[in-house]
mmCIF file of C-alpha atoms in Angstrom:
data_model
loop_
_atom_site.group_PDB
_atom_site.id
_atom_site.type_symbol
_atom_site.label_atom_id
_atom_site.label_comp_id
_atom_site.label_asym_id
_atom_site.label_seq_id
_atom_site.Cartn_x
_atom_site.Cartn_y
_atom_site.Cartn_z
ATOM 1 C CA MET A 358 120.672 121.175 82.994
ATOM 2 C CA LYS A 359 120.668 121.951 79.241
ATOM 3 C CA ALA A 360 119.331 119.810 76.686
ATOM 4 C CA VAL A 361 122.125 118.123 74.613
ATOM 5 C CA ALA A 362 121.152 119.678 71.550
ATOM 6 C CA ALA A 363 123.270 122.595 72.699
ATOM 7 C CA GLY A 364 125.950 120.252 71.006
ATOM 8 C CA ILE A 365 129.419 120.841 72.403
ATOM 9 C CA GLY A 366 129.857 118.311 74.970
ATOM 10 C CA VAL A 367 132.651 117.838 77.774
ATOM 11 C CA VAL A 368 133.931 114.446 77.093
ATOM 12 C CA PHE A 369 135.139 112.267 80.277
ATOM 13 C CA LEU A 370 138.060 110.393 78.893
ATOM 14 C CA SER A 371 141.733 110.510 79.441
ATOM 15 C CA PRO A 372 144.186 113.472 78.879
ATOM 16 C CA LEU A 373 145.811 110.865 76.191
ATOM 17 C CA LEU A 374 143.111 111.046 73.930
ATOM 18 C CA LEU A 375 143.776 110.307 70.579
ATOM 19 C CA ALA A 376 142.738 113.074 67.695
ATOM 20 C CA GLY A 377 140.698 110.195 65.724
ATOM 21 C CA THR A 378 138.859 109.574 69.019
ATOM 22 C CA ALA A 379 137.902 113.114 69.499
ATOM 23 C CA MET A 380 136.950 113.405 66.152
ATOM 24 C CA MET A 381 134.711 110.823 66.496
ATOM 25 C CA MET A 382 133.061 111.824 69.597
ATOM 26 C CA ALA A 383 132.612 115.264 68.039
ATOM 27 C CA SER A 384 130.658 113.904 64.941
ATOM 28 C CA SER A 385 128.288 111.740 67.633
ATOM 29 C CA ALA A 386 127.611 115.102 69.502
ATOM 30 C CA GLU A 387 126.932 116.494 66.283
ATOM 31 C CA ALA A 388 124.519 113.895 65.222
ATOM 32 C CA VAL A 389 122.622 114.521 68.621
ATOM 33 C CA GLN A 390 122.551 118.212 67.927
ATOM 34 C CA THR A 391 121.107 117.477 64.211
ATOM 35 C CA SER A 392 118.767 115.077 65.780
ATOM 36 C CA GLY A 393 117.839 117.509 68.744
ATOM 37 C CA SER A 394 116.525 120.323 65.958
ATOM 38 C CA PHE A 395 113.962 118.166 65.241
ATOM 39 C CA SER A 396 111.041 120.325 65.139
ATOM 40 C CA GLY A 397 107.950 118.670 63.991
ATOM 41 C CA CYS A 398 105.913 116.895 66.585
ATOM 42 C CA LEU A 399 105.541 113.140 66.042
ATOM 43 C CA THR A 400 101.783 112.367 65.475
ATOM 44 C CA ASP A 401 99.760 109.433 64.219
ATOM 45 C CA ILE A 402 102.062 106.973 66.070
ATOM 46 C CA ASP A 403 100.666 103.373 65.332
ATOM 47 C CA SER A 404 100.641 101.708 68.789
ATOM 48 C CA ASP A 405 99.990 98.294 67.540
ATOM 49 C CA GLU A 406 102.886 98.627 65.007
ATOM 50 C CA VAL A 407 105.203 100.387 67.975
ATOM 51 C CA ALA A 408 104.131 97.486 70.325
ATOM 52 C CA LYS A 409 105.150 94.753 67.564
ATOM 53 C CA HIS A 410 108.598 96.049 67.003
ATOM 54 C CA VAL A 411 109.296 96.532 70.704
ATOM 55 C CA THR A 412 108.328 92.964 71.340
ATOM 56 C CA GLU A 413 110.865 91.862 68.356
ATOM 57 C CA ILE A 414 113.745 93.989 69.751
ATOM 58 C CA LEU A 415 113.066 92.532 73.459
ATOM 59 C CA ASP A 416 112.945 89.200 71.843
ATOM 60 C CA GLY A 417 116.562 89.413 70.276
ATOM 61 C CA ALA A 418 115.953 90.797 67.114
ATOM 62 C CA SER A 419 119.181 92.927 65.665
ATOM 63 C CA GLY A 420 116.994 96.114 65.102
ATOM 64 C CA LYS A 421 118.587 96.205 61.567
ATOM 65 C CA ASP A 422 115.191 95.919 60.010
ATOM 66 C CA VAL A 423 113.021 97.093 62.599
ATOM 67 C CA HIS A 424 111.582 100.710 61.716
ATOM 68 C CA ILE A 425 110.077 102.643 64.926
ATOM 69 C CA GLU A 426 108.973 106.324 63.939
ATOM 70 C CA GLY A 427 111.250 108.602 65.994
ATOM 71 C CA LEU A 428 113.640 105.897 66.919
ATOM 72 C CA ASP A 429 117.243 105.616 64.804
ATOM 73 C CA LEU A 430 118.535 103.321 66.780
ATOM 74 C CA PRO A 431 115.850 101.231 68.378
ATOM 75 C CA ALA A 432 118.458 98.100 69.138
ATOM 76 C CA VAL A 433 119.999 100.376 71.507
ATOM 77 C CA GLN A 434 116.852 102.836 72.458
ATOM 78 C CA VAL A 435 114.043 100.387 73.220
ATOM 79 C CA PRO A 436 116.224 98.615 76.448
ATOM 80 C CA ASN A 437 116.667 101.670 77.540
ATOM 81 C CA ALA A 438 113.145 102.700 77.378
ATOM 82 C CA ARG A 439 112.726 99.314 79.465
ATOM 83 C CA THR A 440 114.956 100.173 82.002
ATOM 84 C CA ILE A 441 112.979 103.521 82.585
ATOM 85 C CA VAL A 442 109.584 101.884 82.499
ATOM 86 C CA ALA A 443 110.837 99.144 84.648
ATOM 87 C CA THR A 444 112.199 101.441 87.390
ATOM 88 C CA GLY A 445 109.076 103.516 87.318
ATOM 89 C CA ILE A 446 106.849 100.431 87.914
ATOM 90 C CA SER A 447 109.197 99.106 90.842
ATOM 91 C CA LEU A 448 108.725 102.566 92.632
ATOM 92 C CA ASP A 449 104.752 102.727 92.068
ATOM 93 C CA VAL A 450 105.315 105.918 89.500
ATOM 94 C CA PRO A 451 102.075 105.910 87.681
ATOM 95 C CA LYS A 452 101.903 105.465 84.084
ATOM 96 C CA LYS A 453 101.980 109.234 83.286
ATOM 97 C CA GLY A 454 105.254 109.556 85.202
ATOM 98 C CA GLN A 455 106.484 107.066 83.018
ATOM 99 C CA ILE A 456 105.569 108.670 79.778
ATOM 100 C CA ILE A 457 107.133 111.973 81.197
ATOM 101 C CA ALA A 458 110.262 110.082 81.974
ATOM 102 C CA LEU A 459 110.673 108.713 78.401
ATOM 103 C CA ALA A 460 109.845 112.160 76.691
ATOM 104 C CA THR A 461 112.422 113.506 78.855
ATOM 105 C CA ALA A 462 115.023 110.863 78.024
ATOM 106 C CA MET A 463 113.829 111.030 74.309
ATOM 107 C CA GLN A 464 114.918 114.874 74.208
ATOM 108 C CA GLU A 465 117.908 114.632 76.201
ATOM 109 C CA SER A 466 119.838 111.983 75.023
ATOM 110 C CA ARG A 467 117.423 110.062 72.417
ATOM 111 C CA LEU A 468 117.268 107.522 74.725
ATOM 112 C CA ARG A 469 120.908 106.893 74.717
ATOM 113 C CA ASN A 470 123.120 106.272 77.365
ATOM 114 C CA LEU A 471 125.507 108.962 76.742
ATOM 115 C CA ASN A 472 128.862 109.983 78.315
ATOM 116 C CA TYR A 473 129.061 113.220 76.908
ATOM 117 C CA GLY A 474 127.017 116.449 76.734
ATOM 118 C CA ASP A 475 126.433 119.870 77.280
ATOM 119 C CA ARG A 476 129.083 120.911 80.051
ATOM 120 C CA ASP A 477 128.953 117.951 82.493
ATOM 121 C CA SER A 478 125.705 116.353 81.524
ATOM 122 C CA LEU A 479 125.685 112.655 81.092
ATOM 123 C CA GLY A 480 123.666 109.844 80.717
ATOM 124 C CA LEU A 481 119.929 108.898 79.488
ATOM 125 C CA PHE A 482 118.615 112.123 81.141
ATOM 126 C CA GLN A 483 122.038 114.580 80.744
ATOM 127 C CA GLN A 484 121.822 115.088 84.696
ATOM 128 C CA ARG A 485 124.655 116.889 86.047
ATOM 129 C CA PRO A 486 127.002 115.914 88.586
ATOM 130 C CA SER A 487 127.835 119.648 88.954
ATOM 131 C CA GLN A 488 124.365 120.234 89.989
ATOM 132 C CA GLY A 489 123.878 117.761 92.485
ATOM 133 C CA TRP A 490 122.612 114.894 90.584
ATOM 134 C CA GLY A 491 125.325 112.379 91.513
ATOM 135 C CA THR A 492 128.474 110.715 90.591
ATOM 136 C CA ALA A 493 129.649 110.589 86.687
ATOM 137 C CA GLN A 494 129.441 106.924 87.376
ATOM 138 C CA GLN A 495 126.043 106.893 88.863
ATOM 139 C CA MET A 496 124.598 109.371 85.825
ATOM 140 C CA ARG A 497 125.859 106.647 83.376
ATOM 141 C CA ASP A 498 123.849 103.893 85.352
ATOM 142 C CA PRO A 499 120.529 103.684 83.685
ATOM 143 C CA VAL A 500 118.856 102.582 86.814
ATOM 144 C CA TYR A 501 120.395 105.354 89.139
ATOM 145 C CA ALA A 502 119.404 107.448 86.680
ATOM 146 C CA SER A 503 115.918 106.786 86.129
ATOM 147 C CA GLU A 504 115.217 106.752 89.927
ATOM 148 C CA ARG A 505 116.570 110.262 90.465
ATOM 149 C CA PHE A 506 114.489 111.506 87.486
ATOM 150 C CA TYR A 507 111.357 110.081 89.313
ATOM 151 C CA LYS A 508 112.256 111.104 92.713
ATOM 152 C CA GLU A 509 112.417 114.574 91.487
ATOM 153 C CA LEU A 510 109.339 114.404 89.276
ATOM 154 C CA LEU A 511 107.447 113.342 92.489
ATOM 155 C CA LYS A 512 108.745 115.766 94.435
ATOM 156 C CA VAL A 513 107.119 118.599 91.927
ATOM 157 C CA LYS A 514 103.778 119.654 93.326
ATOM 158 C CA GLY A 515 100.638 118.748 90.930
ATOM 159 C CA TRP A 516 103.150 117.071 88.204
ATOM 160 C CA GLN A 517 99.819 114.865 87.395
ATOM 161 C CA GLN A 518 97.710 117.799 86.486
ATOM 162 C CA MET A 519 100.558 119.515 84.662
ATOM 163 C CA THR A 520 101.047 118.964 80.713
ATOM 164 C CA VAL A 521 104.047 116.381 79.824
ATOM 165 C CA THR A 522 106.328 119.059 79.061
ATOM 166 C CA GLN A 523 105.488 121.114 81.782
ATOM 167 C CA ALA A 524 106.048 118.291 84.232
ATOM 168 C CA ALA A 525 109.688 117.614 82.488
ATOM 169 C CA GLN A 526 110.911 120.997 82.339
ATOM 170 C CA ALA A 527 109.971 121.408 86.097
ATOM 171 C CA VAL A 528 112.787 118.629 86.778
ATOM 172 C CA GLN A 529 114.892 119.143 84.196
ATOM 173 C CA LYS A 530 114.918 123.198 83.754
ATOM 174 C CA SER A 531 116.268 122.988 80.172
ATOM 175 C CA GLY A 532 117.312 125.750 77.794
ATOM 176 C CA TYR A 533 114.354 124.214 75.629
ATOM 177 C CA PRO A 534 111.442 124.124 77.678
ATOM 178 C CA ASP A 535 108.823 123.155 74.948
ATOM 179 C CA ALA A 536 110.909 120.697 73.221
ATOM 180 C CA TYR A 537 109.485 117.553 75.407
ATOM 181 C CA ALA A 538 105.828 117.967 74.097
ATOM 182 C CA GLN A 539 107.020 116.684 70.471
ATOM 183 C CA TRP A 540 107.654 113.097 71.954
ATOM 184 C CA GLU A 541 104.514 112.427 73.992
ATOM 185 C CA GLU A 542 102.478 110.403 71.545
ATOM 186 C CA LEU A 543 105.959 108.197 70.756
ATOM 187 C CA SER A 544 106.366 107.670 74.632
ATOM 188 C CA THR A 545 103.031 106.722 75.191
ATOM 189 C CA ALA A 546 103.305 104.011 72.744
ATOM 190 C CA LEU A 547 106.387 102.917 74.120
ATOM 191 C CA GLN A 548 105.246 102.862 77.857
ATOM 192 C CA GLU A 549 102.210 100.908 77.024
ATOM 193 C CA ALA A 550 104.284 98.411 74.812
ATOM 194 C CA ILE A 551 106.934 97.931 76.975
ATOM 195 C CA ALA A 552 104.683 97.655 80.112
ATOM 196 C CA LYS A 553 102.852 94.353 78.497
ATOM 197 C CA THR A 554 106.279 92.750 78.071
ATOM 198 C CA PHE A 555 106.490 92.530 82.081
ATOM 199 C CA PRO A 556 104.722 90.207 84.474
ATOM 200 C CA SER A 557 101.532 91.449 85.940
ATOM 201 C CA THR A 558 102.066 93.330 89.165
ATOM 202 C CA GLY A 559 98.815 92.019 90.348
ATOM 203 C CA LYS A 560 97.659 95.745 90.731
ATOM 204 C CA ASP A 561 94.710 95.193 88.823
ATOM 205 C CA LYS A 562 93.348 92.782 91.218
ATOM 206 C CA ASP A 563 90.070 93.776 92.400
ATOM 207 C CA ASP A 564 90.704 95.536 96.080
ATOM 208 C CA LYS A 565 87.312 94.127 97.392
ATOM 209 C CA GLU A 566 88.042 90.697 96.416
ATOM 210 C CA PRO A 567 88.050 88.567 99.920
ATOM 211 C CA ASP A 568 91.370 86.893 100.827
ATOM 212 C CA LYS A 569 91.291 83.131 100.169
ATOM 213 C CA GLU A 570 92.441 81.047 102.928
ATOM 214 C CA SER A 571 96.373 80.159 102.367
ATOM 215 C CA PRO A 572 96.928 76.441 101.291
ATOM 216 C CA THR A 573 99.794 76.822 103.809
ATOM 217 C CA GLY A 574 98.812 79.541 106.335
ATOM 218 C CA THR A 575 101.027 80.537 109.434
ATOM 219 C CA THR A 576 100.999 78.131 112.138
ATOM 220 C CA GLY A 577 102.541 80.550 114.885
ATOM 221 C CA CYS A 578 105.315 78.102 115.140
ATOM 222 C CA ALA A 579 108.742 79.834 114.014
ATOM 223 C CA PRO A 580 111.774 78.153 112.358
ATOM 224 C CA SER A 581 114.016 76.719 114.999
ATOM 225 C CA LYS A 582 116.900 79.288 114.056
ATOM 226 C CA ASP A 583 115.956 82.776 113.549
ATOM 227 C CA GLY A 584 119.414 83.885 111.967
ATOM 228 C CA SER A 585 120.297 86.283 114.741
ATOM 229 C CA GLY A 586 123.174 84.200 115.955
ATOM 230 C CA PHE A 587 125.326 85.428 113.007
ATOM 231 C CA GLY A 588 124.756 89.005 114.186
ATOM 232 C CA ARG A 589 124.649 92.062 111.878
ATOM 233 C CA ASN A 590 125.529 91.094 108.440
ATOM 234 C CA PRO A 591 126.695 93.619 105.529
ATOM 235 C CA GLU A 592 124.333 93.516 102.723
ATOM 236 C CA GLY A 593 125.659 91.699 99.752
ATOM 237 C CA SER A 594 127.693 89.455 101.650
ATOM 238 C CA VAL A 595 127.802 86.061 103.146
ATOM 239 C CA PRO A 596 127.452 85.665 107.074
ATOM 240 C CA LYS A 597 130.617 84.712 108.571
ATOM 241 C CA GLY A 598 130.443 81.214 109.601
ATOM 242 C CA TYR A 599 127.812 80.067 107.075
ATOM 243 C CA LYS A 600 127.761 76.977 105.033
ATOM 244 C CA ILE A 601 125.003 75.372 103.159
ATOM 245 C CA PRO A 602 123.832 72.553 105.555
ATOM 246 C CA LYS A 603 125.489 68.966 104.554
ATOM 247 C CA ASP A 604 122.025 67.346 104.731
ATOM 248 C CA ALA A 605 120.300 69.754 102.147
ATOM 249 C CA ASP A 606 118.901 68.119 98.895
ATOM 250 C CA PRO A 607 121.580 68.380 96.421
ATOM 251 C CA ARG A 608 119.153 70.385 94.081
ATOM 252 C CA ALA A 609 118.536 72.890 96.937
ATOM 253 C CA ARG A 610 122.618 73.128 97.382
ATOM 254 C CA LYS A 611 122.784 73.782 93.486
ATOM 255 C CA ALA A 612 120.144 76.338 93.589
ATOM 256 C CA LEU A 613 121.479 78.368 96.532
ATOM 257 C CA ASP A 614 125.057 78.442 95.518
ATOM 258 C CA TRP A 615 123.749 79.873 92.311
ATOM 259 C CA ALA A 616 121.795 82.283 94.194
ATOM 260 C CA MET A 617 124.622 83.385 96.512
ATOM 261 C CA HIS A 618 126.869 84.102 93.746
ATOM 262 C CA GLN A 619 124.527 86.874 92.913
ATOM 263 C CA LEU A 620 125.010 88.406 96.101
ATOM 264 C CA GLY A 621 125.629 92.113 95.562
ATOM 265 C CA THR A 622 124.009 92.655 92.125
ATOM 266 C CA GLN A 623 121.587 95.438 92.148
ATOM 267 C CA TYR A 624 117.818 94.535 92.224
ATOM 268 C CA GLN A 625 115.973 95.630 88.894
ATOM 269 C CA TRP A 626 111.948 94.977 88.838
ATOM 270 C CA GLY A 627 111.147 92.658 85.773
ATOM 271 C CA GLY A 628 114.751 91.920 85.361
ATOM 272 C CA SER A 629 115.256 88.217 84.123
ATOM 273 C CA CYS A 630 118.511 87.410 86.298
ATOM 274 C CA THR A 631 119.865 85.937 83.469
ATOM 275 C CA ASP A 632 123.239 88.362 83.762
ATOM 276 C CA ALA A 633 122.988 89.800 87.249
ATOM 277 C CA HIS A 634 126.744 90.898 86.624
ATOM 278 C CA GLY A 635 126.562 92.410 83.294
ATOM 279 C CA PRO A 636 126.270 95.653 82.097
ATOM 280 C CA ASP A 637 122.223 95.433 81.074
ATOM 281 C CA PRO A 638 119.922 96.713 83.758
ATOM 282 C CA MET A 639 117.404 93.995 82.678
ATOM 283 C CA GLY A 640 119.813 91.276 83.000
ATOM 284 C CA ARG A 641 119.764 91.849 86.922
ATOM 285 C CA CYS A 642 117.230 90.190 89.172
ATOM 286 C CA ASP A 643 113.962 90.664 91.092
ATOM 287 C CA CYS A 644 112.700 88.610 94.128
ATOM 288 C CA SER A 645 110.705 85.838 91.710
ATOM 289 C CA SER A 646 113.287 86.028 88.706
ATOM 290 C CA LEU A 647 116.196 85.088 91.247
ATOM 291 C CA MET A 648 114.116 82.198 92.854
ATOM 292 C CA GLN A 649 113.334 80.979 89.072
ATOM 293 C CA GLN A 650 117.039 81.057 87.688
ATOM 294 C CA ALA A 651 118.511 79.483 90.541
ATOM 295 C CA TYR A 652 116.522 76.462 90.457
ATOM 296 C CA ALA A 653 116.708 76.576 86.600
ATOM 297 C CA HIS A 654 120.376 76.054 87.417
ATOM 298 C CA ALA A 655 119.255 73.095 89.503
ATOM 299 C CA GLY A 656 117.346 71.427 86.689
ATOM 300 C CA ILE A 657 114.252 72.697 88.271
ATOM 301 C CA THR A 658 111.420 75.183 86.235
ATOM 302 C CA LEU A 659 109.722 77.498 88.196
ATOM 303 C CA THR A 660 106.897 80.084 86.772
ATOM 304 C CA ARG A 661 107.856 83.636 86.614
ATOM 305 C CA THR A 662 106.029 85.811 89.509
ATOM 306 C CA THR A 663 105.582 85.503 93.123
ATOM 307 C CA TYR A 664 101.663 85.062 92.481
ATOM 308 C CA THR A 665 102.583 81.913 90.243
ATOM 309 C CA GLN A 666 105.590 80.782 92.733
ATOM 310 C CA VAL A 667 103.191 80.675 95.751
ATOM 311 C CA ASN A 668 101.244 77.425 94.023
ATOM 312 C CA GLU A 669 104.359 75.671 93.132
ATOM 313 C CA GLY A 670 105.486 72.339 94.575
ATOM 314 C CA LYS A 671 103.692 71.681 98.039
ATOM 315 C CA ALA A 672 102.739 73.632 101.165
ATOM 316 C CA VAL A 673 105.269 73.390 104.450
ATOM 317 C CA SER A 674 104.822 74.781 107.812
ATOM 318 C CA PRO A 675 107.290 77.608 108.323
ATOM 319 C CA SER A 676 108.181 75.839 111.456
ATOM 320 C CA GLN A 677 109.450 72.969 109.209
ATOM 321 C CA LEU A 678 111.440 74.752 106.532
ATOM 322 C CA GLN A 679 114.542 73.036 104.768
ATOM 323 C CA PRO A 680 117.185 74.760 102.505
ATOM 324 C CA GLY A 681 115.676 75.234 99.385
ATOM 325 C CA ASP A 682 112.163 76.173 100.774
ATOM 326 C CA LEU A 683 110.286 79.616 99.134
ATOM 327 C CA ILE A 684 109.037 81.950 101.598
ATOM 328 C CA PHE A 685 106.422 84.253 100.625
ATOM 329 C CA SER A 686 105.638 88.066 102.315
ATOM 330 C CA ARG A 687 103.849 91.042 101.813
ATOM 331 C CA GLY A 688 100.553 91.410 100.377
ATOM 332 C CA THR A 689 98.443 88.025 101.365
ATOM 333 C CA ALA A 690 98.762 84.458 101.553
ATOM 334 C CA SER A 691 97.131 84.040 98.217
ATOM 335 C CA ARG A 692 98.701 87.002 96.395
ATOM 336 C CA PRO A 693 101.962 87.558 98.245
ATOM 337 C CA GLU A 694 104.310 90.504 96.620
ATOM 338 C CA HIS A 695 107.821 89.024 97.630
ATOM 339 C CA VAL A 696 109.538 85.995 97.876
ATOM 340 C CA GLY A 697 112.998 84.692 99.070
ATOM 341 C CA MET A 698 114.807 81.254 99.575
ATOM 342 C CA TYR A 699 115.236 79.615 102.701
ATOM 343 C CA MET A 700 119.299 78.807 103.424
ATOM 344 C CA GLY A 701 118.921 76.795 106.865
ATOM 345 C CA GLU A 702 120.459 78.546 109.719
ATOM 346 C CA GLY A 703 117.371 80.933 110.235
ATOM 347 C CA LEU A 704 119.009 82.768 106.615
ATOM 348 C CA VAL A 705 116.588 83.776 103.863
ATOM 349 C CA ILE A 706 118.442 84.866 100.466
ATOM 350 C CA GLU A 707 116.578 87.665 98.750
ATOM 351 C CA ALA A 708 116.257 90.162 95.788
ATOM 352 C CA PRO A 709 114.730 92.864 97.848
ATOM 353 C CA ARG A 710 113.621 95.744 96.081
ATOM 354 C CA THR A 711 114.677 98.906 94.039
ATOM 355 C CA SER A 712 117.891 100.304 94.927
ATOM 356 C CA LYS A 713 118.650 96.913 97.244
ATOM 357 C CA PRO A 714 121.262 94.306 96.268
ATOM 358 C CA VAL A 715 120.589 90.722 96.525
ATOM 359 C CA ARG A 716 121.442 89.843 100.087
ATOM 360 C CA ILE A 717 121.109 87.543 103.318
ATOM 361 C CA THR A 718 118.974 88.408 105.879
ATOM 362 C CA PRO A 719 117.779 86.571 108.798
ATOM 363 C CA ILE A 720 114.373 84.809 108.932
ATOM 364 C CA LYS A 721 113.202 86.860 112.249
ATOM 365 C CA ASP A 722 112.786 89.933 109.780
ATOM 366 C CA TRP A 723 110.247 87.930 107.629
ATOM 367 C CA ASP A 724 106.559 87.689 108.440
ATOM 368 C CA ILE A 725 105.850 84.646 106.391
ATOM 369 C CA LEU A 726 102.542 84.156 104.529
ATOM 370 C CA ALA A 727 103.286 81.080 103.051
ATOM 371 C CA ALA A 728 106.239 78.384 102.483
ATOM 372 C CA ARG A 729 106.627 76.143 99.230
ATOM 373 C CA ARG A 730 108.823 73.128 98.686
ATOM 374 C CA VAL A 731 109.637 72.672 94.712
ATOM 375 C CA LEU A 732 111.698 69.613 95.194
#
């Protein structure tokens, strides 16, 4: 893999590419080459100022009047940085790993999801299909590209003891091995600013804190149906024969119907679930935003995280579940880490985890810690 500073890229477009378009792409490549020649380290970055402008961008500012030193297109670059950080958090990659990823993407693409680069390099990290990183389409998926980078980084022995540039080079094997260092301070500021915009992960909880008794608890009783009667169900699809039960609360029917329209869309930790089918990874769903948005479309407001949703509505016994009830698993009853929505017939709809789509699973696969009825 080479840094995009090499300049001349292989453009994956139609053979009938018009000359004018070719010239435009050449100009773009030249622009990246010019920025790639940046040789002065960015120092004295004002972290508070970066955080202020990052928040403005993520709140919808156009970026036209936003200036972040080192970023020439913040309206494009900040959302891409947010995807890299969110993917790292979802994979439990430490802060330093996220900074390394950001510095790498800054050097390789200037945090732009490029469809060209040196030879067949593509995307945020300029990963090369010919070198086994994945398909060209996968390289252009910011979430997939970020996952692949992190997975390779975590394979590097002692990466946490390396400098940012050493760790990045161990993954990228760039022709410019020392270039990543110049982006460390900016990447650190970006990571800190972006991480603060996400709901709390609960990982700052004192591990010695005794677990509180669950307001619902588990009774040892299971729902009357466990979903096994539908047989094996392909991920992202509706089990053959399933229909929302006729006696379900109308608001639960609306919530379930909306959630089912998100089936097959990819999970994104920290995603808002406001445009799961759209091009922005941060519009995709995580487990709690799927619940929040599904009920928002039924006229009911829920809080954002599993840690707060477990206190919504009223407690119900797992043996008395009704369609639309929220069920919680992983972690503890007072601090669960996952939530899904009961569909009736022993089935649950969920956004499970990174690399998995919104799907329907049998309730027999759930270790239910708590259940809440929000209607």
